[in-house]
C-alpha positions as a printed NumPy array, in Angstrom:
array([[ 14.332,   8.491, -14.762],
       [ 13.896,   5.715, -12.534],
       [ 10.983,   3.892, -13.391],
       [  8.973,   3.729,  -9.575],
       [  5.763,   0.826,  -8.416],
       [  3.388,   0.569,  -6.414],
       [ -0.38 ,  -0.156,  -5.509],
       [ -3.136,   0.025,  -3.375],
       [ -5.02 ,  -3.223,  -1.327],
       [ -9.017,  -3.094,  -2.548],
       [ -9.416,  -5.812,   0.792],
       [-11.048,  -2.365,   3.117],
       [-11.352,   1.511,   2.965],
       [ -7.984,   3.582,   2.61 ],
       [ -6.633,   5.075,   6.479],
       [ -4.78 ,   7.609,   7.196],
       [ -1.906,   5.434,   7.499],
       [ -1.767,   4.76 ,   3.855],
       [ -2.006,   7.998,   2.55 ],
       [  0.543,   9.266,   4.931],
       [  2.607,   6.303,   4.156],
       [  1.57 ,   6.338,   0.811],
       [ -0.114,   8.072,  -1.232],
       [  0.858,  11.16 ,  -0.233],
       [  4.567,  10.992,  -1.138],
       [  3.455,   8.609,  -4.116],
       [  1.913,  12.983,  -5.61 ],
       [  3.681,  15.212,  -4.35 ],
       [  7.314,  13.642,  -4.97 ],
       [  7.121,   9.175,  -6.686],
       [  5.085,  10.76 ,  -9.525],
       [  7.146,  14.45 ,  -9.89 ],
       [ 10.21 ,  12.399, -10.428],
       [ 10.063,   9.49 , -11.782],
       [  8.718,   7.002, -14.056],
       [  6.04 ,   5.815, -11.388],
       [  3.141,   3.221, -12.1  ],
       [  0.154,   3.265,  -9.476],
       [ -1.801,   0.338,  -8.911],
       [ -4.657,  -1.727,  -7.276],
       [ -3.765,  -4.879,  -7.588],
       [ -7.241,  -6.298,  -6.271],
       [ -6.003, -10.859,  -7.522],
       [ -4.446,  -9.513,  -4.28 ],
       [ -7.533,  -9.274,  -2.761],
       [ -8.961, -12.405,  -4.128],
       [ -6.868, -14.18 ,  -0.746],
       [ -9.327, -14.393,   1.139],
       [-12.737, -14.845,   2.475],
       [-14.173, -11.145,   0.598],
       [-17.899,  -9.981,  -0.853],
       [-17.101,  -9.986,  -5.045],
       [-19.226,  -7.175,  -4.626],
       [-17.324,  -5.755,  -2.247],
       [-14.778,  -5.625,  -4.151],
       [-14.866,  -3.787,  -7.039],
       [-16.385,  -1.241,  -5.037],
       [-13.932,  -0.95 ,  -3.176],
       [-11.47 ,  -0.661,  -5.656],
       [-12.691,   1.965,  -7.699],
       [-13.529,   3.631,  -4.05 ],
       [ -9.855,   3.1  ,  -4.398],
       [ -8.777,   3.659,  -7.752],
       [-10.916,   7.518,  -7.545],
       [ -8.803,   8.014,  -4.135],
       [ -5.123,   7.838,  -6.067],
       [ -6.388,  10.313,  -8.659],
       [ -7.583,  12.619,  -5.072],
       [ -4.789,  12.457,  -3.113],
       [ -3.046,  14.241,  -6.3  ],
       [ -1.558,  11.639,  -8.846],
       [ -2.298,  13.422, -12.235],
       [ -3.224,  10.563, -15.04 ],
       [ -0.663,  13.259, -17.022],
       [  2.745,  12.365, -14.833],
       [  1.681,   9.299, -14.039],
       [ -0.494,   6.395, -14.969],
       [ -2.934,   4.489, -12.486],
       [ -4.498,   1.706, -13.394],
       [ -5.76 ,  -2.256, -11.729],
       [ -4.012,  -4.449, -11.489],
       [ -5.957,  -7.762, -13.378],
       [ -7.223,  -5.612, -16.386],
       [ -3.2  ,  -5.869, -17.25 ],
       [ -2.681,  -9.592, -18.408],
       [  0.863,  -9.208, -17.708],
       [  0.905,  -9.782, -14.246],
       [ -0.582, -13.381, -14.177],
       [  1.563, -14.729, -16.915],
       [  4.999, -13.252, -15.085],
       [  3.554, -14.823, -11.787],
       [  3.308, -18.2  , -12.565],
       [  6.723, -18.505, -14.282],
       [  8.273, -16.893, -10.65 ],
       [  5.961, -18.847,  -9.297],
       [  8.369, -21.832, -10.705],
       [ 10.99 , -19.954,  -9.597],
       [ 10.124, -19.613,  -5.537],
       [ 10.93 , -22.654,  -3.639],
       [  8.568, -23.656,  -1.   ],
       [ 10.08 , -23.106,   2.381],
       [ 10.112, -19.197,   0.196],
       [  6.562, -18.148,   0.734],
       [  6.407, -20.404,   3.994],
       [  8.1  , -17.557,   5.252],
       [  6.252, -14.699,   4.734],
       [  5.688, -13.257,   7.739],
       [  1.401, -12.529,   6.513],
       [  1.009, -16.201,   5.481],
       [  2.842, -17.393,   8.276],
       [  0.267, -15.005,  10.834],
       [ -2.75 , -15.643,   9.162],
       [ -2.26 , -19.264,   9.024],
       [ -1.552, -20.258,  12.353],
       [ -4.57 , -17.824,  13.389],
       [ -6.512, -19.927,  10.87 ],
       [ -4.83 , -23.11 ,  12.325],
       [ -6.064, -21.811,  15.977],
       [ -9.247, -21.208,  14.433],
       [ -9.257, -24.904,  12.798],
       [-10.344, -24.338,   9.246],
       [ -7.103, -22.735,   6.67 ],
       [ -6.084, -20.17 ,   4.451],
       [ -5.984, -20.83 ,   0.316],
       [ -3.482, -21.223,  -1.489],
       [ -3.431, -18.009,  -3.58 ],
       [ -1.788, -16.585,  -0.216],
       [  0.521, -18.47 ,   0.442],
       [  1.424, -18.037,  -2.835],
       [  1.33 , -14.308,  -3.289],
       [  4.09 , -12.621,  -2.907],
       [  5.24 , -14.31 ,  -6.839],
       [  2.139, -12.158,  -8.175],
       [  3.654,  -9.111,  -5.726],
       [  7.007,  -9.708,  -7.168],
       [  5.632, -10.28 , -10.733],
       [  3.936,  -6.849, -10.146],
       [  7.283,  -5.599,  -9.689],
       [  8.614,  -6.951, -12.338],
       [  7.017,  -6.735, -15.01 ],
       [  7.499,  -3.083, -15.034],
       [ 11.667,  -2.678, -14.312],
       [ 10.91 ,  -1.33 , -12.043],
       [ 13.88 ,   0.67 ,  -9.675],
       [ 12.235,   1.182,  -6.598],
       [  9.256,   0.054,  -5.065],
       [  8.332,   2.784,  -2.37 ],
       [  6.714,   0.737,   0.827],
       [  6.516,   0.866,   4.57 ],
       [  8.011,  -1.654,   6.94 ],
       [  5.445,  -4.986,   7.16 ],
       [  6.273,  -4.625,   2.796],
       [  9.876,  -4.488,   2.882],
       [ 10.265,  -7.929,   2.947],
       [  8.363,  -8.894,  -0.322],
       [ 11.055,  -6.268,  -1.992],
       [ 13.797,  -8.517,  -0.802],
       [ 12.026, -12.004,  -2.472],
       [ 11.104,  -9.668,  -5.959],
       [ 15.037,  -9.033,  -5.705],
       [ 15.87 , -12.588,  -5.134],
       [ 13.163, -14.749,  -7.323],
       [ 14.87 , -11.389,  -9.879],
       [ 18.479, -12.526,  -9.797],
       [ 18.015, -15.801,  -9.545],
       [ 15.898, -15.758, -12.829],
       [ 18.971, -13.815, -14.412],
       [ 21.418, -16.593, -13.691],
       [ 19.502, -19.485, -14.551],
       [ 17.867, -18.17 , -17.451],
       [ 19.903, -15.545, -18.513],
       [ 19.289, -10.754, -17.618],
       [ 16.274,  -9.88 , -18.121],
       [ 15.078,  -8.244, -14.735],
       [ 16.253,  -5.996, -12.905],
       [ 16.074,  -5.66 ,  -9.474],
       [ 14.5  ,  -3.509,  -7.816],
       [ 15.112,  -1.705,  -4.396],
       [ 12.546,  -1.023,  -1.535],
       [ 12.733,   2.514,  -0.527],
       [  9.878,   4.962,   2.204],
       [  9.443,   7.656,   3.549],
       [ 11.246,   9.564,   6.772],
       [  8.425,   9.864,   8.78 ],
       [  5.202,   8.309,   9.532],
       [  5.919,   5.396,   7.763],
       [  3.942,   2.99 ,   9.697],
       [  0.654,   4.953,  11.058],
       [ -0.502,   2.925,  14.042],
       [ -4.164,   2.254,  15.401],
       [ -4.84 ,   4.984,  17.651],
       [ -7.004,   2.742,  20.843],
       [ -4.248,  -0.27 ,  19.718],
       [ -0.765,   2.363,  19.01 ],
       [  1.524,  -1.258,  19.056],
       [ -0.132,  -2.085,  16.528],
       [ -0.278,  -0.54 ,  12.718],
       [ -3.549,   1.174,  11.277],
       [ -4.043,  -1.211,   8.591],
       [ -8.213,  -1.047,   6.781],
       [ -8.448,  -4.911,   6.636],
       [ -9.17 ,  -4.52 ,  10.589],
       [-12.047,  -4.523,  12.404],
       [-11.296,  -1.697,  15.297],
       [-12.566,   0.995,  13.694],
       [-12.559,   3.415,  16.688],
       [ -8.357,   3.34 ,  16.213],
       [ -8.952,   4.196,  12.134],
       [ -9.126,   7.111,  10.839],
       [-10.63 ,   6.62 ,   7.077],
       [ -9.491,   8.602,   4.328],
       [-13.643,   9.771,   4.452],
       [-14.133,   9.707,   7.288],
       [-16.479,  13.085,   8.347],
       [-14.44 ,  16.103,  10.086],
       [-16.277,  15.501,  13.506],
       [-16.181,  11.38 ,  13.558],
       [-12.103,  11.981,  13.412],
       [-11.772,  14.112,  15.973],
       [-14.105,  11.863,  17.673],
       [-11.697,   8.802,  16.627],
       [ -8.258,  11.003,  17.491],
       [ -8.878,  12.673,  20.953],
       [-10.309,   9.154,  22.619],
       [ -6.41 ,   8.3  ,  21.185],
       [ -4.563,   5.405,  23.533],
       [ -1.872,   8.028,  24.917],
       [  0.09 ,   5.828,  27.795],
       [  1.018,   6.828,  31.398],
       [  1.912,   9.743,  33.421],
       [  1.112,  13.189,  31.839],
       [  5.063,  14.175,  29.458],
       [  5.052,  15.093,  26.767],
       [  8.02 ,  12.57 ,  25.375],
       [  8.069,  11.009,  21.56 ],
       [  8.974,   7.602,  22.93 ],
       [  8.395,   4.606,  20.612],
       [  9.829,   2.135,  23.525],
       [  7.855,   3.757,  25.956],
       [  5.256,   5.657,  24.672],
       [  3.226,   3.952,  21.868],
       [  0.388,   6.125,  22.392],
       [  1.892,   9.967,  22.296],
       [  4.998,   9.238,  19.394],
       [  1.972,   7.433,  17.311],
       [  0.213,  11.598,  17.567],
       [  3.007,  13.278,  17.246],
       [  4.07 ,  11.01 ,  14.493],
       [  1.481,  11.625,  12.712],
       [  0.864,  15.563,  13.946],
       [  4.312,  15.777,  12.169],
       [  4.262,  14.647,   9.654],
       [  0.39 ,  16.055,   8.585],
       [  2.47 ,  19.2  ,   9.159],
       [  5.725,  18.753,   8.149],
       [  7.664,  18.563,  11.418],
       [ 10.253,  16.573,  13.718],
       [  7.571,  14.755,  16.047],
       [ 10.529,  15.062,  18.563],
       [ 10.547,  18.   ,  18.303],
       [  7.353,  19.105,  18.266],
       [  7.01 ,  16.331,  21.462],
       [  9.139,  19.753,  23.614],
       [  5.578,  22.547,  22.454],
       [  2.887,  20.12 ,  24.652],
       [  2.475,  19.72 ,  28.151],
       [ -0.655,  18.196,  27.987],
       [ -1.951,  14.627,  26.043],
       [ -5.379,  16.723,  25.559],
       [ -3.036,  19.661,  23.684],
       [ -1.456,  17.208,  21.69 ],
       [ -4.399,  15.279,  20.334],
       [ -6.731,  18.684,  19.314],
       [ -4.168,  19.831,  17.645],
       [ -3.139,  16.277,  16.117],
       [ -7.043,  16.304,  15.106],
       [ -7.227,  19.319,  13.725],
       [ -4.162,  18.542,  11.668],
       [ -5.   ,  16.236,  10.285],
       [ -9.422,  16.968,   8.747],
       [ -7.307,  19.777,   6.737],
       [ -4.76 ,  17.167,   5.532],
       [ -8.633,  14.611,   4.318],
       [ -9.601,  17.727,   3.38 ],
       [ -8.876,  17.947,  -0.445],
       [ -8.601,  15.049,  -0.66 ],
       [-12.073,  13.982,   0.365],
       [-13.287,  17.352,  -1.762],
       [-11.792,  16.149,  -5.053],
       [-13.39 ,  12.431,  -4.111],
       [-16.813,  13.788,  -4.369],
       [-15.503,  16.053,  -7.643],
       [-14.75 ,  12.5  ,  -8.725],
       [-17.674,  10.641,  -7.992],
       [-20.009,  12.984,  -9.782],
       [-17.109,  11.88 , -13.345],
       [-17.085,   8.353, -13.026],
       [-16.451,   8.716, -16.501],
       [-13.417,  10.455, -16.196],
       [-12.016,   7.77 , -13.814],
       [-12.501,   5.049, -16.061],
       [-11.02 ,   6.986, -18.734],
       [ -7.87 ,   7.518, -16.344],
       [ -7.968,   3.342, -15.536],
       [ -8.517,   2.39 , -19.084],
       [ -5.548,   4.428, -20.691],
       [ -3.884,   4.096, -17.951],
       [ -4.073,   0.222, -18.462],
       [ -3.329,   0.429, -22.087],
       [ -0.009,   2.152, -20.962],
       [  0.858,  -0.474, -18.002],
       [  0.341,  -3.151, -21.55 ],
       [  2.497,  -1.644, -23.236],
       [  5.274,  -1.562, -20.393],
       [  4.975,  -4.79 , -18.888],
       [  4.761,  -6.797, -22.458],
       [  8.205,  -6.378, -23.375],
       [  9.936,  -7.367, -20.369],
       [  6.921, -10.438, -19.557],
       [  7.503, -11.645, -23.407],
       [ 10.763, -11.736, -22.868],
       [ 10.783, -14.229, -19.793],
       [  8.703, -16.528, -22.096],
       [ 11.047, -16.609, -24.217],
       [ 14.571, -17.271, -21.142],
       [ 12.788, -19.463, -19.538],
       [ 11.977, -21.851, -22.412],
       [  8.534, -21.826, -23.139],
       [  7.518, -22.111, -27.352],
       [  6.973, -18.285, -28.728],
       [  3.26 , -19.274, -30.191]])
């Protein structure tokens, strides 16, 4: 079977964008059609200033929401990154294969480093090198496909480059992965800033629908979403980003086509109302299952322990082979 790997970073509460762009596809498609691994990539949360207790809390919440979204540990492997040492072991080897220029070209590093520089500060070294860790996350498992949003495609391309380079220099060791993306709602945008992604680390709360938002909170956020000048409901991501975002969210929730849906509305108000209700209904089963899982923390702990044990067994042969290939003396 095709092997799929993907993960979520516990730097904030998971959002509607995470669900429509990733989690739902993992549950409905990937875990049924592939040998799939889904990971809470907590080590990546350490690349910026953070509160240790919050990282732990959000890591557990993310793992619980993965299960609440429909991931079945009988069909896929769900685990926490830091519970599997092979990620860190392989990351250093890939740092020894990557170049400084490759790391500095990563968009997220360039943007965050520039922002900190304007403030008179600097970023952590781990922010520069974390794409090597992300590559290790992928390559350790002989991954074929990595379902990601548009903003992460660059990192998968780096993983491909490092795999090819390592294989060329030291002998065939890694499968060369490829990025995949869902056709609709791969990148849900902020309701208040529809040209920016709905990111879980953002400060713009009114524009972000969180998976655990109460129904009335969801409705209020969607009804207050920024639209565009004019009155016609037209699907145009460039000229009408606010309306296009609502149409894409509605289409993703109901399984329709955003351009076709645009013809069914004559006012922004009706579009917002239907989108709000569609989001509430899409999140309802996730929230109900989340409450059930929170009432049984031992079950979640057991899933994560079993997932980490299985993941270690899958990753260790590949990472050990990489250690031998690059020239390290066996223990």
